[in-house]
Short mmCIF file of N, CA, C and O in Angstrom, two decimals:
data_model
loop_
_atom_site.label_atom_id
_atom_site.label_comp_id
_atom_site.label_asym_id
_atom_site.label_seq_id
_atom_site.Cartn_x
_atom_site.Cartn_y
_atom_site.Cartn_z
N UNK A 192 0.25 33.10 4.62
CA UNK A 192 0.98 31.90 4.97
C UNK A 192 2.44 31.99 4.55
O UNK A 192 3.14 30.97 4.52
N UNK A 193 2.98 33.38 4.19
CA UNK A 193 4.49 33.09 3.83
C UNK A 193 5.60 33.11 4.87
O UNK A 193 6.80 32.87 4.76
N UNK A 194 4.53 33.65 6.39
CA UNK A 194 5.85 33.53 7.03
C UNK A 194 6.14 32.15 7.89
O UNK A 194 6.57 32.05 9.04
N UNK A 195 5.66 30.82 6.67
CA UNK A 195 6.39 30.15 7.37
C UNK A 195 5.86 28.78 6.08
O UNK A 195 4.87 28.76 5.34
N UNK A 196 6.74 28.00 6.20
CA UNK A 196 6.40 26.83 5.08
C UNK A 196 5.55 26.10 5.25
O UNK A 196 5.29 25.65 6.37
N UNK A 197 4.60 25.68 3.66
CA UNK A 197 3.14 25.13 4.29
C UNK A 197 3.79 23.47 4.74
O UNK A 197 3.31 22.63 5.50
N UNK A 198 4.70 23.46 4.14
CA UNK A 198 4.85 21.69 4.72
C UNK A 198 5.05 21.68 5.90
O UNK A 198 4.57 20.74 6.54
N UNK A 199 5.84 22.74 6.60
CA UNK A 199 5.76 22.85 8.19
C UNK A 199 4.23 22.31 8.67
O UNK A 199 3.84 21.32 9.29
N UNK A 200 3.59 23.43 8.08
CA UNK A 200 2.13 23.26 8.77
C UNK A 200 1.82 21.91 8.80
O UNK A 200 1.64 21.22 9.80
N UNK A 201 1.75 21.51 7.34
CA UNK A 201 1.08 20.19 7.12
C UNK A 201 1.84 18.77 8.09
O UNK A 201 1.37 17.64 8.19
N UNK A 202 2.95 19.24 8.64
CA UNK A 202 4.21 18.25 9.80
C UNK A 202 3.60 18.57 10.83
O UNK A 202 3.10 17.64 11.47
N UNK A 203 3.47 19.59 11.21
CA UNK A 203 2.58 20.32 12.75
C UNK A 203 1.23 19.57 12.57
O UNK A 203 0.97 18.98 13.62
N UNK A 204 0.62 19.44 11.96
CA UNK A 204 -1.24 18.79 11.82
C UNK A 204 -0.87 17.13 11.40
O UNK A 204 -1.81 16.36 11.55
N UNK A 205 0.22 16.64 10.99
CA UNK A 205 0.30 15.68 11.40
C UNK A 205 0.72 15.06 12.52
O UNK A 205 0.28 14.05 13.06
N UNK A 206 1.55 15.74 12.80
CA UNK A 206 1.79 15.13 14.41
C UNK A 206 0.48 15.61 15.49
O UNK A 206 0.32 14.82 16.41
N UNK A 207 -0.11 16.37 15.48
CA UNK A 207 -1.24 16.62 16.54
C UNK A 207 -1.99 14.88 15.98
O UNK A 207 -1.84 13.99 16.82
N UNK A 208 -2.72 14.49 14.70
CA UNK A 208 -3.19 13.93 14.52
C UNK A 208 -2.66 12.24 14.86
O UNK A 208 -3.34 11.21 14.80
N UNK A 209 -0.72 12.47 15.32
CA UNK A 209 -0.58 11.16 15.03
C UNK A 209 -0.54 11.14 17.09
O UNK A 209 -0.64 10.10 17.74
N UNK A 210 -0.36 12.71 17.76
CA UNK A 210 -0.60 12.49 19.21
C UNK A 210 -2.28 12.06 19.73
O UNK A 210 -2.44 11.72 20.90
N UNK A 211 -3.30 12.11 18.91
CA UNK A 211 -4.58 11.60 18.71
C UNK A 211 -4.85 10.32 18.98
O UNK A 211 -5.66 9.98 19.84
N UNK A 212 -4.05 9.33 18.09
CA UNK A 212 -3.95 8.12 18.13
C UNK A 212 -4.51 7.37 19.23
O UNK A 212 -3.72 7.44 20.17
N UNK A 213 -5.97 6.40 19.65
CA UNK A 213 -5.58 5.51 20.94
C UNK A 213 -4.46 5.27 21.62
O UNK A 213 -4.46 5.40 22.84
N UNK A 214 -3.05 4.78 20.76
CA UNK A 214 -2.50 4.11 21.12
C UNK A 214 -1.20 4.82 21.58
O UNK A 214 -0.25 4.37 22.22
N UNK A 215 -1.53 6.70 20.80
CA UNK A 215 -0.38 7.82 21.49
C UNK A 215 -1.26 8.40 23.09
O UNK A 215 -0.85 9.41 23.66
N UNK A 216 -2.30 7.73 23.57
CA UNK A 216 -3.08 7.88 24.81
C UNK A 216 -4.44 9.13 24.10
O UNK A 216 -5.11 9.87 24.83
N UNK A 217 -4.53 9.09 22.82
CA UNK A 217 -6.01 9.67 22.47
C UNK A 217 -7.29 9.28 22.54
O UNK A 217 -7.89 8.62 21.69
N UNK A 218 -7.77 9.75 23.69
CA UNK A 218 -9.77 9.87 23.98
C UNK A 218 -10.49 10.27 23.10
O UNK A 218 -10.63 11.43 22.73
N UNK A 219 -11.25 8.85 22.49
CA UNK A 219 -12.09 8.83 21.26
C UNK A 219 -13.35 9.63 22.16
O UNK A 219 -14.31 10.12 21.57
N UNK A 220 -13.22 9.69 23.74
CA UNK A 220 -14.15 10.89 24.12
C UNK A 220 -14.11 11.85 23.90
O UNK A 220 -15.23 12.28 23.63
N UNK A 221 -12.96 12.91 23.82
CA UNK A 221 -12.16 14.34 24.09
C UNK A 221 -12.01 13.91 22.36
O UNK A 221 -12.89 14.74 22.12
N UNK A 222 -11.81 13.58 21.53
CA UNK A 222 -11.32 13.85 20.23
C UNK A 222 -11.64 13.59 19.49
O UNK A 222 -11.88 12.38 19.60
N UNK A 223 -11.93 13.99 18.41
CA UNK A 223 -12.71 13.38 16.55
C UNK A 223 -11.88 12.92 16.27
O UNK A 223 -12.34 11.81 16.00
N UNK A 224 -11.05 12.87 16.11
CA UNK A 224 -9.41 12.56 15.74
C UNK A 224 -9.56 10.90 16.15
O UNK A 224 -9.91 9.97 15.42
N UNK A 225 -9.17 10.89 17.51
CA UNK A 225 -9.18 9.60 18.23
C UNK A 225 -10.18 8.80 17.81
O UNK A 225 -9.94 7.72 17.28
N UNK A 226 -11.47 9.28 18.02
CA UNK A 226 -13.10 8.21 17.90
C UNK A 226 -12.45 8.15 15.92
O UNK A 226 -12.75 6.99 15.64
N UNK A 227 -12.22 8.36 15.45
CA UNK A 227 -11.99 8.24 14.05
C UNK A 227 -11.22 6.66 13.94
O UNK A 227 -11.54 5.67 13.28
N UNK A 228 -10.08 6.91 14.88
CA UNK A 228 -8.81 5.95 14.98
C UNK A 228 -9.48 4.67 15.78
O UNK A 228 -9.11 3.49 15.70
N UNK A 229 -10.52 5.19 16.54
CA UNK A 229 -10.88 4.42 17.36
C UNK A 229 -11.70 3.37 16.58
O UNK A 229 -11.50 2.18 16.80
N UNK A 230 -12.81 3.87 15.52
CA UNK A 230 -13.54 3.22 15.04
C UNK A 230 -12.78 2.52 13.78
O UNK A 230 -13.57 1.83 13.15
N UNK A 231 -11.71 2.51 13.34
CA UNK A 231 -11.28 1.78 12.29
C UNK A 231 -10.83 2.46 10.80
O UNK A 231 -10.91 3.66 10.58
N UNK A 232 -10.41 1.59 9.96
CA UNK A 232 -10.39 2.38 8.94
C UNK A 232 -11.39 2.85 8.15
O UNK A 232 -11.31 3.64 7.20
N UNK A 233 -12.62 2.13 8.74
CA UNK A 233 -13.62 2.14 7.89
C UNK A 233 -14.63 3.56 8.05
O UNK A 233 -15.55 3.99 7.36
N UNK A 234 -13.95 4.05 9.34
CA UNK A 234 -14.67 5.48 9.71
C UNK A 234 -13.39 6.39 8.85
O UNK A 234 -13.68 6.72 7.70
N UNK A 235 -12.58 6.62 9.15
CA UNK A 235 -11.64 7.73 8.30
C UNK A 235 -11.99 7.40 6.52
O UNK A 235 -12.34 8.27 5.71
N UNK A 236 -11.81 6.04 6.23
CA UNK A 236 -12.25 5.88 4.85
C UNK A 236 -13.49 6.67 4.14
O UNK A 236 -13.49 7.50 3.23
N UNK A 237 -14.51 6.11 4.88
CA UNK A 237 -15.59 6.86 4.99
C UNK A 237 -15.61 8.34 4.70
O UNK A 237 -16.22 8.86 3.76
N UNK A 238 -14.98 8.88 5.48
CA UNK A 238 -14.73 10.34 5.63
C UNK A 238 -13.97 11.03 4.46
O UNK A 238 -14.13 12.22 4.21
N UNK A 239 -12.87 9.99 3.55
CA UNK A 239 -12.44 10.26 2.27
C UNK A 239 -13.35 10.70 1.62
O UNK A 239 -13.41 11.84 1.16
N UNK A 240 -14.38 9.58 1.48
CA UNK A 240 -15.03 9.65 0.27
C UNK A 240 -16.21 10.82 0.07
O UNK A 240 -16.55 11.53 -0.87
N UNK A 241 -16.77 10.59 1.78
CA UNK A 241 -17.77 11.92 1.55
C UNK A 241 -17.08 13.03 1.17
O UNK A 241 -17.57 13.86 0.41
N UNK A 242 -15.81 13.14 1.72
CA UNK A 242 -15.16 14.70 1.42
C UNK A 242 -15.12 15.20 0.45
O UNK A 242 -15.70 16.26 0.24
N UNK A 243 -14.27 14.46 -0.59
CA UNK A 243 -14.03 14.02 -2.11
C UNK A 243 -15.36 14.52 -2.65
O UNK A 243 -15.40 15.54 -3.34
N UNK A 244 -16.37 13.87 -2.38
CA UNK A 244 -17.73 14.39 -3.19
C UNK A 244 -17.96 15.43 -2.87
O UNK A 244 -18.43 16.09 -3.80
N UNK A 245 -17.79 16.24 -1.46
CA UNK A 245 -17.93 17.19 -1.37
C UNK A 245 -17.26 18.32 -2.16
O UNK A 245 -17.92 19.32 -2.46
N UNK A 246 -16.18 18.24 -2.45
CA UNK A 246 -15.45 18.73 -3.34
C UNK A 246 -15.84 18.75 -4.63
O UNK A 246 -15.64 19.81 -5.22
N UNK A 247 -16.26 18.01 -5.13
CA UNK A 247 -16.99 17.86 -6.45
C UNK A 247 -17.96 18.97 -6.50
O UNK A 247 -18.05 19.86 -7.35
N UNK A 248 -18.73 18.76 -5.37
CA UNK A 248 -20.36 19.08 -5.19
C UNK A 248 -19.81 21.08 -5.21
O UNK A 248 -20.35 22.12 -5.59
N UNK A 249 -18.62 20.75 -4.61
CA UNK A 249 -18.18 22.82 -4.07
C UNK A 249 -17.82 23.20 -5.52
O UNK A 249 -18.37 24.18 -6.03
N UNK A 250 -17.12 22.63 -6.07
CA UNK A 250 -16.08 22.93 -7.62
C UNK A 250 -17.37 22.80 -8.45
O UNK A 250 -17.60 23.70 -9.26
N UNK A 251 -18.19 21.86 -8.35
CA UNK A 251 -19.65 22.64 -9.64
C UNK A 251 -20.60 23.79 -9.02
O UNK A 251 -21.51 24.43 -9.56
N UNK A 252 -20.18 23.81 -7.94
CA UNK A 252 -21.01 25.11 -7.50
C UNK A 252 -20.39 26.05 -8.11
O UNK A 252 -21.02 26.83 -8.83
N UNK A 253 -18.59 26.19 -7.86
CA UNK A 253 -18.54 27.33 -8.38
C UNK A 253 -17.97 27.56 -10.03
O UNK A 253 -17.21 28.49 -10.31
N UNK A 254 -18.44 26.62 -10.99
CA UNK A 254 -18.89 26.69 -11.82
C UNK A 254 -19.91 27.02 -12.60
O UNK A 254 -20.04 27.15 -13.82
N UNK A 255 -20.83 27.18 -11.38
CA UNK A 255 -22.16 28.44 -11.57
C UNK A 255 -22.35 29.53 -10.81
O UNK A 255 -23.43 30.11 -10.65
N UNK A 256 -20.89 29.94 -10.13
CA UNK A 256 -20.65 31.34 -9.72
C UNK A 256 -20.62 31.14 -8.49
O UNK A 256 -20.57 32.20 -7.87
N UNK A 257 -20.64 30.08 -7.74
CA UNK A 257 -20.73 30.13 -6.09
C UNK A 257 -19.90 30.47 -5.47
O UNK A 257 -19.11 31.23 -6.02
N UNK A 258 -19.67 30.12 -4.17
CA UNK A 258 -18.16 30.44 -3.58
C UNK A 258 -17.45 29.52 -3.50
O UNK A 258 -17.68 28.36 -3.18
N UNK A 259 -15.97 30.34 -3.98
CA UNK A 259 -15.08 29.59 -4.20
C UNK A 259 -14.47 29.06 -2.62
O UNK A 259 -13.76 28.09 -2.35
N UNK A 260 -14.96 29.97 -1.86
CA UNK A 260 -14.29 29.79 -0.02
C UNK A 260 -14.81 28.33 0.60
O UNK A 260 -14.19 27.72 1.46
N UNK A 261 -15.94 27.93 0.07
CA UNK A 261 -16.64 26.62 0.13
C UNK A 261 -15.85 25.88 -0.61
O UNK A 261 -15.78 24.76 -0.09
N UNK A 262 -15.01 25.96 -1.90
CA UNK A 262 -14.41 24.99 -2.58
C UNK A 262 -13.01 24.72 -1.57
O UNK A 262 -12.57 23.59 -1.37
N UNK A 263 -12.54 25.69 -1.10
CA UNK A 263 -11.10 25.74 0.07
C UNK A 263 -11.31 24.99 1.18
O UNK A 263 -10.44 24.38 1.79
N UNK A 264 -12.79 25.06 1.49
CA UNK A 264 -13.23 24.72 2.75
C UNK A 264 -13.63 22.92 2.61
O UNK A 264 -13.79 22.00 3.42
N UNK A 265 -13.68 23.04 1.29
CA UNK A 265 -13.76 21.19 1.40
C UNK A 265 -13.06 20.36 1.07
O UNK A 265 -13.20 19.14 1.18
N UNK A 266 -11.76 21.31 0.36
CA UNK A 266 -10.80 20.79 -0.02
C UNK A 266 -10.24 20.48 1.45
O UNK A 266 -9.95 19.34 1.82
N UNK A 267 -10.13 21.46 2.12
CA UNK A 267 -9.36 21.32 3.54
C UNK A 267 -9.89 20.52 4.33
O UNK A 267 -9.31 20.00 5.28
N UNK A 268 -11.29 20.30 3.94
CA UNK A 268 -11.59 19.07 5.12
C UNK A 268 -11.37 17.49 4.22
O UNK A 268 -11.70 16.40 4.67
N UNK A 269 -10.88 17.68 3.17
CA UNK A 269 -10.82 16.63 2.33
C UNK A 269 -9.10 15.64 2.45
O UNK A 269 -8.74 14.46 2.47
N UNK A 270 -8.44 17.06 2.50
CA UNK A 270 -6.82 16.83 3.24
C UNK A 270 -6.77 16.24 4.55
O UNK A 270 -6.14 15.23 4.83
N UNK A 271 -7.54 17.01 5.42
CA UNK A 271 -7.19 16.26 6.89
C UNK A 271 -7.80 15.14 7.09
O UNK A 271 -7.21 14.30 7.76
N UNK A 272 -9.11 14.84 6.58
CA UNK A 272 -8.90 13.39 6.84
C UNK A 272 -8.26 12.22 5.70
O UNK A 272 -8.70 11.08 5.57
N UNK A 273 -7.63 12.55 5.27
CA UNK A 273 -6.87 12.51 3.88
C UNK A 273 -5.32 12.15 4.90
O UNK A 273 -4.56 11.19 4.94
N UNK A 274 -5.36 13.27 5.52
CA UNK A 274 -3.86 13.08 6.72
C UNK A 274 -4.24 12.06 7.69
O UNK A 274 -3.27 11.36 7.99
N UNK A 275 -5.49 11.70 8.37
CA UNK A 275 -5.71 10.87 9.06
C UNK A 275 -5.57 9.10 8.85
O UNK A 275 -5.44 8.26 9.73
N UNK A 276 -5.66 8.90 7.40
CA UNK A 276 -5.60 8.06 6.81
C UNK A 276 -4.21 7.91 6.27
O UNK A 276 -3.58 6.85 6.27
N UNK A 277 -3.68 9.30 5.73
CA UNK A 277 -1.97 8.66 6.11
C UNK A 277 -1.51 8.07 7.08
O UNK A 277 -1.03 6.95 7.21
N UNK A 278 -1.70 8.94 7.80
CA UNK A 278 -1.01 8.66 9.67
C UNK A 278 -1.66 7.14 9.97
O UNK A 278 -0.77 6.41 10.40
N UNK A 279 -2.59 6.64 9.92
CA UNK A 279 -2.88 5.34 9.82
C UNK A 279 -2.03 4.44 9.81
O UNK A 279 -1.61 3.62 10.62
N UNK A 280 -1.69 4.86 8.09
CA UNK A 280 -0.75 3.77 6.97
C UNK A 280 0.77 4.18 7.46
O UNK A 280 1.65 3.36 7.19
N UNK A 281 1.07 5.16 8.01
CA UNK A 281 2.48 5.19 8.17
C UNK A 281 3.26 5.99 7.62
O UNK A 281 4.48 6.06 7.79
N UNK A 282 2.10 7.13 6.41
CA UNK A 282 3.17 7.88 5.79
C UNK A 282 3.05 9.42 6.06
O UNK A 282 1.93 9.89 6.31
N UNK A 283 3.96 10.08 6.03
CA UNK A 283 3.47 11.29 5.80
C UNK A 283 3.80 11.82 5.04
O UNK A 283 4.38 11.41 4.04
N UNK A 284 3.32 13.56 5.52
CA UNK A 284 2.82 14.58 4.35
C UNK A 284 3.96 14.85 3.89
O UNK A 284 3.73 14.92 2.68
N UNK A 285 5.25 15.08 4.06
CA UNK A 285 6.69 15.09 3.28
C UNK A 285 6.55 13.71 2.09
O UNK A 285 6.51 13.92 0.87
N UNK A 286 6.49 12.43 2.66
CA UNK A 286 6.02 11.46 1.53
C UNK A 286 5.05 11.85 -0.29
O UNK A 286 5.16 11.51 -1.47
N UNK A 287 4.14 12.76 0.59
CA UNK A 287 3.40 12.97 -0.33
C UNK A 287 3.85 13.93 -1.12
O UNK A 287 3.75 13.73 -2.33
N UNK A 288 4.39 15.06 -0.71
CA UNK A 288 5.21 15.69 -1.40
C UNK A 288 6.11 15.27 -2.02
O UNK A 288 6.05 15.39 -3.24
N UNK A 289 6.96 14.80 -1.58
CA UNK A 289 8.29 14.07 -2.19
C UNK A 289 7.74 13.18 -3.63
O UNK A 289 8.38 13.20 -4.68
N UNK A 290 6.75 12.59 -3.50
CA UNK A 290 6.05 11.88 -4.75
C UNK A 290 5.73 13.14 -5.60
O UNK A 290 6.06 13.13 -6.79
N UNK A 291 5.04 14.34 -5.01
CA UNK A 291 4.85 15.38 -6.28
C UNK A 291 5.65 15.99 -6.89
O UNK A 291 5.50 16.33 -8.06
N UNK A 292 6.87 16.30 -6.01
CA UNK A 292 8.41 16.97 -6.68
C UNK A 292 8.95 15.54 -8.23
O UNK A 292 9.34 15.64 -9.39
N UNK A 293 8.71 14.58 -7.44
CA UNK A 293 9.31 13.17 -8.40
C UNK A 293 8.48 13.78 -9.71
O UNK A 293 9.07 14.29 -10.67
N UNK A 294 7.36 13.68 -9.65
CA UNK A 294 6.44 14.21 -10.89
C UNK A 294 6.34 15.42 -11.55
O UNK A 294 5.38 15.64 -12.30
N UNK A 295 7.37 16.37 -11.31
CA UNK A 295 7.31 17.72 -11.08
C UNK A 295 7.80 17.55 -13.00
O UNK A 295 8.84 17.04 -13.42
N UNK A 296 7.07 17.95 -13.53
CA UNK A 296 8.09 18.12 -15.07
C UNK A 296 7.52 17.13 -15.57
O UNK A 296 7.92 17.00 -16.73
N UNK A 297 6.61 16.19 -15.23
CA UNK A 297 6.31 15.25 -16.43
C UNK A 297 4.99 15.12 -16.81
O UNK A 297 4.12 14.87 -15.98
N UNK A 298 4.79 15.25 -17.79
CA UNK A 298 3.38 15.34 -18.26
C UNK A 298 2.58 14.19 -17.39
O UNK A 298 3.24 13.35 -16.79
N UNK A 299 1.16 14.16 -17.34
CA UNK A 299 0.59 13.42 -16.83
C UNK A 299 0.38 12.49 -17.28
O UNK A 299 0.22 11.54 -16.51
N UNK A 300 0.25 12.24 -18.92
CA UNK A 300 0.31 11.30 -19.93
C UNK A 300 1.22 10.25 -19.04
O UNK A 300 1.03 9.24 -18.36
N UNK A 301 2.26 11.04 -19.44
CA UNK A 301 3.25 10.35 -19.44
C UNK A 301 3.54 9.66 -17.98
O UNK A 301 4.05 8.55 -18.10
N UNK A 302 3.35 10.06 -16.77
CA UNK A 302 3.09 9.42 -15.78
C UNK A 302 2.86 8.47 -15.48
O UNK A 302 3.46 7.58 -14.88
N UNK A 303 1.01 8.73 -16.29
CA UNK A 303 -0.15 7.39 -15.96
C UNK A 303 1.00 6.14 -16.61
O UNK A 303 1.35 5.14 -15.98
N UNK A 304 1.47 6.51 -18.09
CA UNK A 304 1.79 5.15 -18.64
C UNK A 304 3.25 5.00 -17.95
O UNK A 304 3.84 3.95 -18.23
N UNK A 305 3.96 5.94 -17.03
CA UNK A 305 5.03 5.00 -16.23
C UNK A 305 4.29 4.34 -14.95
O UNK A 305 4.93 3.46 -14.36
N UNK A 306 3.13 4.63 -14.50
CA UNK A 306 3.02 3.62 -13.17
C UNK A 306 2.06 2.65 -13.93
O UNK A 306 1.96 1.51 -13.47
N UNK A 307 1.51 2.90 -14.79
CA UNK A 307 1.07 1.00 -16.16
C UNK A 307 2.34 0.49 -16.50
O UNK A 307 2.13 -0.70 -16.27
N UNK A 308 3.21 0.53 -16.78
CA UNK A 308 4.47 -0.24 -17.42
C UNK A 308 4.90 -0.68 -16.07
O UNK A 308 5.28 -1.86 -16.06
N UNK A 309 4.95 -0.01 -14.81
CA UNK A 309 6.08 -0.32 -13.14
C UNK A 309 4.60 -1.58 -13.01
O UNK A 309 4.82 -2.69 -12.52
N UNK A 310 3.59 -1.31 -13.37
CA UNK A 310 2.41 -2.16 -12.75
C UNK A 310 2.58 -3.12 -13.23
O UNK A 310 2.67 -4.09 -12.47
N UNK A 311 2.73 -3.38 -14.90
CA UNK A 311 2.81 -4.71 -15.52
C UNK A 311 4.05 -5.38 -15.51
O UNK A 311 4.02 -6.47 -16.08
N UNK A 312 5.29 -5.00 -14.96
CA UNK A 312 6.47 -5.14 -14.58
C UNK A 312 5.90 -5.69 -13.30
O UNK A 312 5.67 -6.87 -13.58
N UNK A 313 5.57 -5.49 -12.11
CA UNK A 313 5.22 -6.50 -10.96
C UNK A 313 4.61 -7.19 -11.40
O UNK A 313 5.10 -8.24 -10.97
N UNK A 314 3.59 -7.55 -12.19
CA UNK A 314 2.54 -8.58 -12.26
C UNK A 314 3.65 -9.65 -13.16
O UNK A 314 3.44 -10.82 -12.86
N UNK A 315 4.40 -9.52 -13.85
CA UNK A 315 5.32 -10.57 -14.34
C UNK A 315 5.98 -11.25 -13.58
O UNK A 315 6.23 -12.39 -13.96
N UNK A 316 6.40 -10.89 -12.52
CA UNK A 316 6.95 -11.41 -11.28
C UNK A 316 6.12 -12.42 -10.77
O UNK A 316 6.41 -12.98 -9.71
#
């Protein structure tokens, strides 16, 4: 993958996913993509969560020696509909990045308790 930037990729698989759309003329017949968009958030949501476990379920496998190509493989299906549910909301995969560069250097500690302090700072409002 070096001859070319993965955020490219991840801009290229979002836009296929955001030309998917019902409403970019995507056939929830002709597309998983579309029938996803088609059925709501509650089908892509859905699809988070099984993934997510799936991931769990791959990463203790290969904690008892399994394959790790199954852990890639569910991570990756864990991202795209992960991207589908961006593209939903409006954001994309540069967004998401751009939030990890922001975090780039700071402990995680220290993170959690800056988005608790930004949290209890709105709720005073």
């Amino acid at each position: 993958m070096s001859d070319f930037n993965q955020l490219d990729a991840l801009e290229r698989l979002a836009a296929v996913i955001e030309s998917r759309k019902p409403s970019q003329g995507g056939d929830p017949e002709k597309s998983y993509v579309a029938r996803l968009f088609h059925k709501g958030s509650d089908a892509f949501l859905k699809k988070v969560g099984e993934e997510a476990t799936e991931v769990v379920l791959a990463a203790k496998d290969c904690d008892a020696g399994g394959d790790r190509q199954k852990l890639v493989n569910e991570v990756a299906d864990l991202w795209f509909h992960s991207m589908i549910a961006l593209s939903h909301y409006g954001v994309s995969p540069a967004d998401v990045v751009n939030e990890l560069v922001r975090r780039e250097g700071l402990s995680g500690l220290e993170e959690k308790a800056l988005r608790k302090a930004k949290a209890r700072e709105g709720q005073s409002d």
